[in-house]
Short mmCIF file of C-alpha atoms and ligand atoms in Angstrom, two decimals:
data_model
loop_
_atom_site.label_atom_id
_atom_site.label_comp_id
_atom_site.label_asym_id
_atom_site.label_seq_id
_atom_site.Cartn_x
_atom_site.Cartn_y
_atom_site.Cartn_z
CA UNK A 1284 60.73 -10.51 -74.41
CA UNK A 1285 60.08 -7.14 -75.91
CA UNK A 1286 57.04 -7.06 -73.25
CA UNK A 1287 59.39 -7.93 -70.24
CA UNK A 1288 62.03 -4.65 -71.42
CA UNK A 1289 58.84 -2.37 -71.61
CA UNK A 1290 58.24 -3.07 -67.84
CA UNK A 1291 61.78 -3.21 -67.18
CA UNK A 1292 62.08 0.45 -68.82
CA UNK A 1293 58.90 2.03 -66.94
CA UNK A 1294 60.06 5.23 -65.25
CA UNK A 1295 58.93 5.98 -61.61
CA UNK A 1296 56.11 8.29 -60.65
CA UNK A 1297 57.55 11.43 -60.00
CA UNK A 1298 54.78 12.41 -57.59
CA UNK A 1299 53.99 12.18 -53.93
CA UNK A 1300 55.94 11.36 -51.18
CA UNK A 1301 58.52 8.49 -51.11
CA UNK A 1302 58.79 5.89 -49.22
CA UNK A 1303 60.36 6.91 -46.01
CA UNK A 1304 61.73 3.83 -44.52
CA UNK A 1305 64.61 4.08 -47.18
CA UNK A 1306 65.62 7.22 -45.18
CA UNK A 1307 65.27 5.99 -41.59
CA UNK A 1308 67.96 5.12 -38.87
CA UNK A 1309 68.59 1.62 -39.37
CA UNK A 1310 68.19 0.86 -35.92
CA UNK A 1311 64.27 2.52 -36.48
CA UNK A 1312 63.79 0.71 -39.51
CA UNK A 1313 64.76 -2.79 -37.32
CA UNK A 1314 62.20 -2.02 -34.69
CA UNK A 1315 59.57 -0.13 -36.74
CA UNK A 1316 56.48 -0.35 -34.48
CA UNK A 1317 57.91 -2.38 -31.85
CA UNK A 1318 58.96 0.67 -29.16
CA UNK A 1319 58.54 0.00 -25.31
CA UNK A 1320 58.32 3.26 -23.65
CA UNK A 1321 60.49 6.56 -24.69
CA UNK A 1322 61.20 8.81 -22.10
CA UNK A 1323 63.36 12.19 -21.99
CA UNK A 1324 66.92 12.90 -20.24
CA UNK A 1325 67.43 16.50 -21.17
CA UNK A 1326 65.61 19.39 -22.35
CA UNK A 1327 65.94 18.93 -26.51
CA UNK A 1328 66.85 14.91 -26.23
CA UNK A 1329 64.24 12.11 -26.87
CA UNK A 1330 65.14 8.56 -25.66
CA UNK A 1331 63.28 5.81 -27.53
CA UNK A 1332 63.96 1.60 -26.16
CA UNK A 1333 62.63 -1.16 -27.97
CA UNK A 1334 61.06 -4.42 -26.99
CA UNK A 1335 64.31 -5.95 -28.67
CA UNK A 1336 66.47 -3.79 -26.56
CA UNK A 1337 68.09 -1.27 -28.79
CA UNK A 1338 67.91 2.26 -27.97
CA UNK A 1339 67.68 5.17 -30.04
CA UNK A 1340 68.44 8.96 -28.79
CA UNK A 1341 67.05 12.11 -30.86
CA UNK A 1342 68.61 15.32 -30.76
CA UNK A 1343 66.29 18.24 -31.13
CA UNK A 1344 67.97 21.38 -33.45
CA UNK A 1345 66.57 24.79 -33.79
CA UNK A 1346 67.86 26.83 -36.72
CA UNK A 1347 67.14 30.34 -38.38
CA UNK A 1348 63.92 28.52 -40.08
CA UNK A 1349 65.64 29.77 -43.94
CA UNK A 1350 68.50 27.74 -44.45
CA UNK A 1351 70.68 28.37 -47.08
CA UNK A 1352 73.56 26.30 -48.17
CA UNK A 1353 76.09 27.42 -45.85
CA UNK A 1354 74.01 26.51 -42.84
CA UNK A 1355 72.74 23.08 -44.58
CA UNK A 1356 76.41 22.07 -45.52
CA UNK A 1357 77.37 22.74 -42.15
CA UNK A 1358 75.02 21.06 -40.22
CA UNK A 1359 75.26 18.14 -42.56
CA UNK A 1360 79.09 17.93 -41.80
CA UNK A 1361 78.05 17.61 -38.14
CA UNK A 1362 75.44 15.35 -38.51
CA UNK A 1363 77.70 13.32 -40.18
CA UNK A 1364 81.06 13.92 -37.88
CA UNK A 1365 79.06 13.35 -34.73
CA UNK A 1366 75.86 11.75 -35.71
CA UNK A 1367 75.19 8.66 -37.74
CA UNK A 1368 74.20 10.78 -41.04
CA UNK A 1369 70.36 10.70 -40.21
CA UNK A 1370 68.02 13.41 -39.65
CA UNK A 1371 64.39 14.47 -39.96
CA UNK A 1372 62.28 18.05 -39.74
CA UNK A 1373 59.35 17.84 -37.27
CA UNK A 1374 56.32 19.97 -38.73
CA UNK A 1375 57.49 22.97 -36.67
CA UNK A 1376 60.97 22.86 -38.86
CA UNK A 1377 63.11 21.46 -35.47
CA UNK A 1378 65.89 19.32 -37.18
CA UNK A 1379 65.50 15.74 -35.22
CA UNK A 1380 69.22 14.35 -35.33
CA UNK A 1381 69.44 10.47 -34.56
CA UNK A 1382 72.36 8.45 -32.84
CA UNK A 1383 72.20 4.87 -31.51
CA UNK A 1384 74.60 5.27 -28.58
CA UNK A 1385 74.28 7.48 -25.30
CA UNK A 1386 77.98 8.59 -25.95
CA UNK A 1387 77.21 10.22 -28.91
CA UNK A 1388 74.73 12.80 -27.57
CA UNK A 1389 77.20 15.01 -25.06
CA UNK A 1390 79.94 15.64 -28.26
CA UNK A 1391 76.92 16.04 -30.61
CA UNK A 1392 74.65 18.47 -28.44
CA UNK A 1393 78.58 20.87 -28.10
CA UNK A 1394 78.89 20.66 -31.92
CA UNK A 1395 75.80 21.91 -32.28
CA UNK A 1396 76.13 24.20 -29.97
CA UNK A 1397 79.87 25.75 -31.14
CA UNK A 1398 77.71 26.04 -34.41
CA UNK A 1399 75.30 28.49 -32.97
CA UNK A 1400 72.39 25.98 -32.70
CA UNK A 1401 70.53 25.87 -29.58
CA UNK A 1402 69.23 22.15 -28.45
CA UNK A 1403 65.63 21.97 -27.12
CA UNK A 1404 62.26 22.53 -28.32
CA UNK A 1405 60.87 18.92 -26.17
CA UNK A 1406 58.06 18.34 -23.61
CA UNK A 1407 56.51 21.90 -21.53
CA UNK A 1408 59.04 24.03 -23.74
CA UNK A 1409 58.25 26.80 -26.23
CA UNK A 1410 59.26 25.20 -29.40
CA UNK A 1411 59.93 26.17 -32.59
CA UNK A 1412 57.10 28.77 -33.88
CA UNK A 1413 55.18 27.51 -37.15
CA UNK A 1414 55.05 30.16 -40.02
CA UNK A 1415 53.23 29.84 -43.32
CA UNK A 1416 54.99 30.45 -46.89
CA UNK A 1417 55.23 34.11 -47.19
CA UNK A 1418 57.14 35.76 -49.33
CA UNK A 1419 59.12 32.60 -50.53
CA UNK A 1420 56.37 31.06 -52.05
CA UNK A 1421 52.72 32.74 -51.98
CA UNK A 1422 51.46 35.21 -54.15
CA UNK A 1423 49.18 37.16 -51.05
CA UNK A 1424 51.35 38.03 -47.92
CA UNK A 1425 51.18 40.87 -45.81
CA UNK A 1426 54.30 40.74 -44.38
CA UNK A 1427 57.57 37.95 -44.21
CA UNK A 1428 55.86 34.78 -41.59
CA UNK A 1429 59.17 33.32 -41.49
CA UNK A 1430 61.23 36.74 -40.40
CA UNK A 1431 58.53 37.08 -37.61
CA UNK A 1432 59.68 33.38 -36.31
CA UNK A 1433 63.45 34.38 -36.23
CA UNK A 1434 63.02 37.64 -34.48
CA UNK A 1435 60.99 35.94 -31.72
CA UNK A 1436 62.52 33.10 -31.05
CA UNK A 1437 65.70 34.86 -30.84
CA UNK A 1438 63.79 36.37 -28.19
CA UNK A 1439 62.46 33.04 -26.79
CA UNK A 1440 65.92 31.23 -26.67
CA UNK A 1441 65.73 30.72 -23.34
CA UNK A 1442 62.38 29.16 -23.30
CA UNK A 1443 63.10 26.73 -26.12
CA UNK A 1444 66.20 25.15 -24.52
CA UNK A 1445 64.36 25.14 -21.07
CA UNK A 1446 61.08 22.94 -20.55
CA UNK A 1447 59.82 25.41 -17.88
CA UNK A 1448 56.45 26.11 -18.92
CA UNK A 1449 53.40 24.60 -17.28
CA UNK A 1450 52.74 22.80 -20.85
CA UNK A 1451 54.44 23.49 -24.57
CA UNK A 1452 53.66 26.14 -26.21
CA UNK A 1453 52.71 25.98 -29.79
CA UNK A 1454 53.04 29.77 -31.05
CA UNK A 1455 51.97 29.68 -34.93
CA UNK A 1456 52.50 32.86 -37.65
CA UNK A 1457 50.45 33.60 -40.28
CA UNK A 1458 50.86 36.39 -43.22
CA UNK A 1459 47.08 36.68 -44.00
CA UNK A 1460 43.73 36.20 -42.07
CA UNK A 1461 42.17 33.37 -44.83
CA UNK A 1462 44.07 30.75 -45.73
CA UNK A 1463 46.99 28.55 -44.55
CA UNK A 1464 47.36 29.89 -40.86
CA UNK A 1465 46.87 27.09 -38.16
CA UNK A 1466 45.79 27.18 -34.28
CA UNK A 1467 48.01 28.56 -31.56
CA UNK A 1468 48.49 29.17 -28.23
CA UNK A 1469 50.17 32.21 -29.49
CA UNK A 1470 49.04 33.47 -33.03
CA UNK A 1471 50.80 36.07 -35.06
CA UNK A 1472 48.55 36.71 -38.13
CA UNK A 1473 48.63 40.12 -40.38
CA UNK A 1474 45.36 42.27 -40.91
CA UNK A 1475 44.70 44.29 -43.50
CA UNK A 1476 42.31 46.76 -41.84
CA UNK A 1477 41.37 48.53 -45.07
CA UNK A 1478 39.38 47.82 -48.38
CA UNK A 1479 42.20 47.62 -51.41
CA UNK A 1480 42.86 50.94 -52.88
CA UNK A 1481 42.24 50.70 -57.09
CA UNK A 1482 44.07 52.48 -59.95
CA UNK A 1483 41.31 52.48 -62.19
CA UNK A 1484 43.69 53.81 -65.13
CA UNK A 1485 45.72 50.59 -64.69
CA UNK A 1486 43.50 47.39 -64.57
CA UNK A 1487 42.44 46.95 -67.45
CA UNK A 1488 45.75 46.54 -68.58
CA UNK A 1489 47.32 44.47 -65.69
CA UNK A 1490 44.79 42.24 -64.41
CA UNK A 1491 42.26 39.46 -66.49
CA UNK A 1492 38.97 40.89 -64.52
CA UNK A 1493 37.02 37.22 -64.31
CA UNK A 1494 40.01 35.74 -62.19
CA UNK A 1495 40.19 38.70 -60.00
CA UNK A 1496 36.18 38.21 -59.56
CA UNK A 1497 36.94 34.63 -58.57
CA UNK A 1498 39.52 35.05 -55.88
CA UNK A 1499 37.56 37.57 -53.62
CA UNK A 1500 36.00 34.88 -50.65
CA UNK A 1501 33.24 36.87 -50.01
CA UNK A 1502 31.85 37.89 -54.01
CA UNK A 1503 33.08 41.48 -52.59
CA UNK A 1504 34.41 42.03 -56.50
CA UNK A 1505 32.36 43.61 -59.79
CA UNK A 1506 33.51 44.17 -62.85
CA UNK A 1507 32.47 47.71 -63.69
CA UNK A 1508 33.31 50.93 -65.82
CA UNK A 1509 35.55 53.72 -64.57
CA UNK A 1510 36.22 56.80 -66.32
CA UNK A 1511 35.05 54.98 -69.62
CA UNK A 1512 37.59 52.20 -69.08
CA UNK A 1513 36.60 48.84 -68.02
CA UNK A 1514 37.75 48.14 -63.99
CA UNK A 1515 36.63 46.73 -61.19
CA UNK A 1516 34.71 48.10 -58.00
CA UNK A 1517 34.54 46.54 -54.78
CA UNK A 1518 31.33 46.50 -52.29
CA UNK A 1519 32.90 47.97 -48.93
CA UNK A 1520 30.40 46.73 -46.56
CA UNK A 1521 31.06 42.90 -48.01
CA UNK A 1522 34.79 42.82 -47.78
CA UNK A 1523 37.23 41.62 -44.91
CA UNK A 1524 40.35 42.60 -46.09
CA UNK A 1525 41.86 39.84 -46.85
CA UNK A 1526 44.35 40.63 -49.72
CA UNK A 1527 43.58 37.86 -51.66
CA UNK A 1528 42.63 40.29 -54.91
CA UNK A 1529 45.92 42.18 -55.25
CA UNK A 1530 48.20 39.26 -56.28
CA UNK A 1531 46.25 38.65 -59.50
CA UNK A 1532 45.51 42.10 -59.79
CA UNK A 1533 48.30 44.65 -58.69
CA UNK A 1534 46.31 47.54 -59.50
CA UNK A 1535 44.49 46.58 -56.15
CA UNK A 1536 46.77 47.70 -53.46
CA UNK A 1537 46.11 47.09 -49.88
CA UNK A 1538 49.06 46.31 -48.04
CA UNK A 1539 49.83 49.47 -46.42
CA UNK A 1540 52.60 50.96 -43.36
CA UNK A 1541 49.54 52.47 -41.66
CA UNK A 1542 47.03 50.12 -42.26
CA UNK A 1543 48.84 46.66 -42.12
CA UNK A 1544 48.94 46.02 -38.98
CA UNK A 1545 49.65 42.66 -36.58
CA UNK A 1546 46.88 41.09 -34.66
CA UNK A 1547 47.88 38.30 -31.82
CA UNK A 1548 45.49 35.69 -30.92
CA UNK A 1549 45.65 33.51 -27.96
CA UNK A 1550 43.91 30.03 -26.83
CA UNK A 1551 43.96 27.76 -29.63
CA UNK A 1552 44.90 24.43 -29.55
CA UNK A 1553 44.39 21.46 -32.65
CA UNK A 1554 45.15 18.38 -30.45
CA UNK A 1555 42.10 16.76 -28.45
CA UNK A 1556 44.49 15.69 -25.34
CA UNK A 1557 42.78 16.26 -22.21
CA UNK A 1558 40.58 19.03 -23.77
CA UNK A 1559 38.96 19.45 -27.13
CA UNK A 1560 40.60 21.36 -29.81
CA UNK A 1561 40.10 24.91 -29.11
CA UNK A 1562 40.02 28.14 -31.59
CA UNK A 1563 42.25 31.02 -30.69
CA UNK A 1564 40.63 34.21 -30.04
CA UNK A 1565 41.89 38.07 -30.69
CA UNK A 1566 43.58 39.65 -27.04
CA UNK A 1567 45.67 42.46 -29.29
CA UNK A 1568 45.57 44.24 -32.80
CA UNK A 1569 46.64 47.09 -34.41
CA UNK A 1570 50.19 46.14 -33.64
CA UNK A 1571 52.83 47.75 -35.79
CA UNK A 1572 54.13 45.12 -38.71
CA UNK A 1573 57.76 46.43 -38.18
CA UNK A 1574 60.19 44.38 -39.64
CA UNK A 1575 63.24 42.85 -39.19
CA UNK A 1576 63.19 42.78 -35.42
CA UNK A 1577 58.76 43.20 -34.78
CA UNK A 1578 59.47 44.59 -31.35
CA UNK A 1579 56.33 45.45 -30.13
CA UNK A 1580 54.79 42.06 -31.28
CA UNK A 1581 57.77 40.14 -29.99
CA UNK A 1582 56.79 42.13 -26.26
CA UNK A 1583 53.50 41.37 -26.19
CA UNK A 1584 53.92 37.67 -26.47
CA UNK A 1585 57.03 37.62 -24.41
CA UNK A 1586 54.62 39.66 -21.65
CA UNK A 1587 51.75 36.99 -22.33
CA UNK A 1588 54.42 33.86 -21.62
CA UNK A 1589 55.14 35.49 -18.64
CA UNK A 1590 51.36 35.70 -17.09
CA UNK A 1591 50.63 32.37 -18.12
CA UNK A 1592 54.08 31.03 -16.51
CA UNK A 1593 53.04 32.34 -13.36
CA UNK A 1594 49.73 32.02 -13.24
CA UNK A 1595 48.70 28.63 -15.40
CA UNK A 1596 48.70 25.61 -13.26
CA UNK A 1597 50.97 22.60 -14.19
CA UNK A 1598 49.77 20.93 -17.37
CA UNK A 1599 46.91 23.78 -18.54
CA UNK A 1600 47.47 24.95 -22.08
CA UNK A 1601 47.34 28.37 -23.18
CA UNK A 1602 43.61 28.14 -23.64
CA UNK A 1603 42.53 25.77 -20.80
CA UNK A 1604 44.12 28.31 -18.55
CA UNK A 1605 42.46 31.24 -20.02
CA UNK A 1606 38.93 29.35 -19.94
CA UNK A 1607 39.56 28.56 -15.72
CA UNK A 1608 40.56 32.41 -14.82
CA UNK A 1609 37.95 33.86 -17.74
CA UNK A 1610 38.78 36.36 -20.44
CA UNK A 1611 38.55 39.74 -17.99
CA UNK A 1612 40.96 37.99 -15.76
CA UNK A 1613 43.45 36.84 -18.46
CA UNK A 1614 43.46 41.24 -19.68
CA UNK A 1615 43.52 41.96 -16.69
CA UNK A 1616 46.48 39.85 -15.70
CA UNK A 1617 48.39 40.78 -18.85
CA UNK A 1618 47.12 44.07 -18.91
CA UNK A 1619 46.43 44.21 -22.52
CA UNK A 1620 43.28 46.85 -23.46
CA UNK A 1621 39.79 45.12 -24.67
CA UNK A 1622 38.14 46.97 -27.13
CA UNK A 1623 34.93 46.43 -29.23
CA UNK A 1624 37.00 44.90 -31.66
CA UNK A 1625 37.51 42.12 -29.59
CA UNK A 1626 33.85 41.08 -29.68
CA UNK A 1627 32.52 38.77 -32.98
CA UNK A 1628 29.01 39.74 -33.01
CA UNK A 1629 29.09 38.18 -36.77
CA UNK A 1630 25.70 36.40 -36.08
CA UNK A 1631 26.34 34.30 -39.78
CA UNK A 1632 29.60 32.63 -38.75
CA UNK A 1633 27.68 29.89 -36.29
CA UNK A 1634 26.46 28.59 -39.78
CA UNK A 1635 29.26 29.25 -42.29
CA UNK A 1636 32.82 28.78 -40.08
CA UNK A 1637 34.12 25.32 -39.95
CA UNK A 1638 33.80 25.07 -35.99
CA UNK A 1639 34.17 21.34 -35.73
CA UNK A 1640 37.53 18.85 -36.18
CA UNK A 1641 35.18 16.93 -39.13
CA UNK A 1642 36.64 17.18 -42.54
CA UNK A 1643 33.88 18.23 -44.97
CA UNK A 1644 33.67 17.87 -48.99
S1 LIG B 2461 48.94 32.53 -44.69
FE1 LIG B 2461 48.03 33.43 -46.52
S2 LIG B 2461 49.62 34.78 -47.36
FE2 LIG B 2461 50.61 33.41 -45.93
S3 LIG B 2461 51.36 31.72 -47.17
FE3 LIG B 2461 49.31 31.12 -46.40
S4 LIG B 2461 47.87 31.76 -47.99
FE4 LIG B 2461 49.83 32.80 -48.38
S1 LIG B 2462 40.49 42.26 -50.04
FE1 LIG B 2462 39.60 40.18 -50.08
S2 LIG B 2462 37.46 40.47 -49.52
FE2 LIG B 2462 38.27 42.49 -50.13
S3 LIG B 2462 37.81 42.67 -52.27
FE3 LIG B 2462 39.88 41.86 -52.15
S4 LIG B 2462 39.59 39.63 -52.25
FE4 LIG B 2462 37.58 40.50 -51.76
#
């Protein structure tokens, strides 16, 4: 008996992910892995039919990407006014909003749309742009990932609630060159184009020297004396600027107005469909990281959209476009300047970049 309470009393794991059927539609949970065909009626709306019959329709939401509780209470009132209470995030942060009956879309879609939320994001659109952390919740970036994504796609409304591209566009943002950044079509990344600066009269009292050793990728770091005081010295030749010393050591300042700068890559690609995944290569840097509006990042890509509009044919990606017209054709076209910078003569990366899909250990 006093075995049978113990169970009884166990408390749940408070780790991982829970189980997500208790959060599904009902109608999804019903036919869970028994859909016929799906198939889309609008720009931004999915339509899903089972082999029992029932039908599903998903409203696709953008929103400002931060959401605060005035925007989550109010699109939780309409989800719940117009919807049937369910919704999801995609991994680009679109809000997926469920309803089991074609009559609920129209009111839903003008709810949304009174609200200030635009509908779209499907099929050969421009959806919502992927950002990493930033300044919400890691220690190293060079500039706000997440502001980038609502300046442009302010400027790309018109291309997320129309599917008039010749195939979606994934555009990805990144606020440092090392770690959580994914492929794009489009890449916004930061690059720091200068070794950190050091205020040798200040780290030995800020920063515990053996973790700052550890974080530096490329062993770039040394503990060493400075004007009798122990600091640290970095080797200029071995390191790429990525940032990742300062957070554990604020003494070692490298983000800088002149020397922070935006670099846009173009090409990438992480699904295999029709064409292997592809790595996104440089076409721009030294682009000013000019918050809150980025302007002259936010032209360049708008300029690069319209190229590949025009000239991609129906169905190329970003990068299987650029690889039929060739790299001179694709500057030329978009008239961007090639510089020496754009060529990686770094004969060691064939053997030390992760070039393939494989996951190693
Ligand atoms: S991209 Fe870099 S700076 Fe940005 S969140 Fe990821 S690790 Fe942090
Ligand atoms: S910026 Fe990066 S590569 Fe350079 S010293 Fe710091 S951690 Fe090492």
């Amino acid at each position: 008996m006093a075995q049978a309470q113990t169970q009884k009393m166990r408390q749940p794991i408070e780790s991982g992910c829970p189980d997500g059927l208790q959060y599904m539609h009902p109608l999804m949970v019903r036919n869970f892995g028994n859909w016929k065909y799906h198939d889309r009626p609008r720009p931004g709306v999915l339509h899903h039919v089972a082999y029992s019959g029932d039908e599903i329709w998903t409203v696709r939401v953008g929103t400002q990407r931060q959401l605060g509780p005035y925007e989550i209470n109010l699109l939780c009132d309409i989800i719940d006014q117009y919807a049937d209470g369910h919704v999801r995030f995609t991994i680009r942060s679109n809000m997926e909003i469920m309803v089991d009956k074609r009559e609920k879309v129209g009111p839903l879609i003008q709810a949304l749309n009174d609200a200030g939320y635009p509908v779209g994001g499907t099929g050969n659109s421009v959806t919502m742009i992927s950002h990493t952390q930033g300044w919400l919740h890691c220690d190293i970036p060079g500039t706000d990932a997440s502001g980038v994504v609502k300046a442009l796609m302010d400027e790309l409304y018109q291309e997320f609630i129309h599917e008039d591209m010749p195939n979606r566009v994934h555009i990805t943002t990144s606020c440092c060159q090392i770690n959580c950044g994914g492929q794009g079509d489009i890449a916004i990344n930061i690059q720091h184009t200068k070794p950190p600066k050091i205020n040798h009269d200040l780290v030995a009292n800020v920063c515990e020297r053996p973790s700052v050793v550890a974080r530096c990728p490329v062993a770039a770091i040394r503990p060493a004396i400075v004007n009798g005081k122990p600091s640290l010295e970095v080797d200029e030749k071995k390191c790429i600027c990525c940032g990742a010393c300062f957070p554990p050591c604020p003494p070692m300042q490298i983000n800088d107005p002149e020397h922070s700068k935006l670099a846009i890559w173009v090409g990438g690609k992480n699904s295999n469909a029709r064409s292997k995944p592809m790595f996104h290569k440089l076409v721009a840097a030294g682009i000013p990281n000019n918050p809150p509006r980025w302007p002259e990042a936010a032209a360049i890509v708008k300029n690069i959209l319209r190229v590949y509009k025009e000239d991609a044919k129906n169905w190329e990606r970003v990068g299987e476009w650029v690889e039929r017209i060739g790299w001179p054709r694709f500057f030329e076209l978009t008239e961007l300047p090639f510089t020496k910078f754009h060529i990686d003569n770094w004969r060691g990366s064939r053997y030390t970049l992760n070039a393939s899909a494989h996951i190693r250990f």
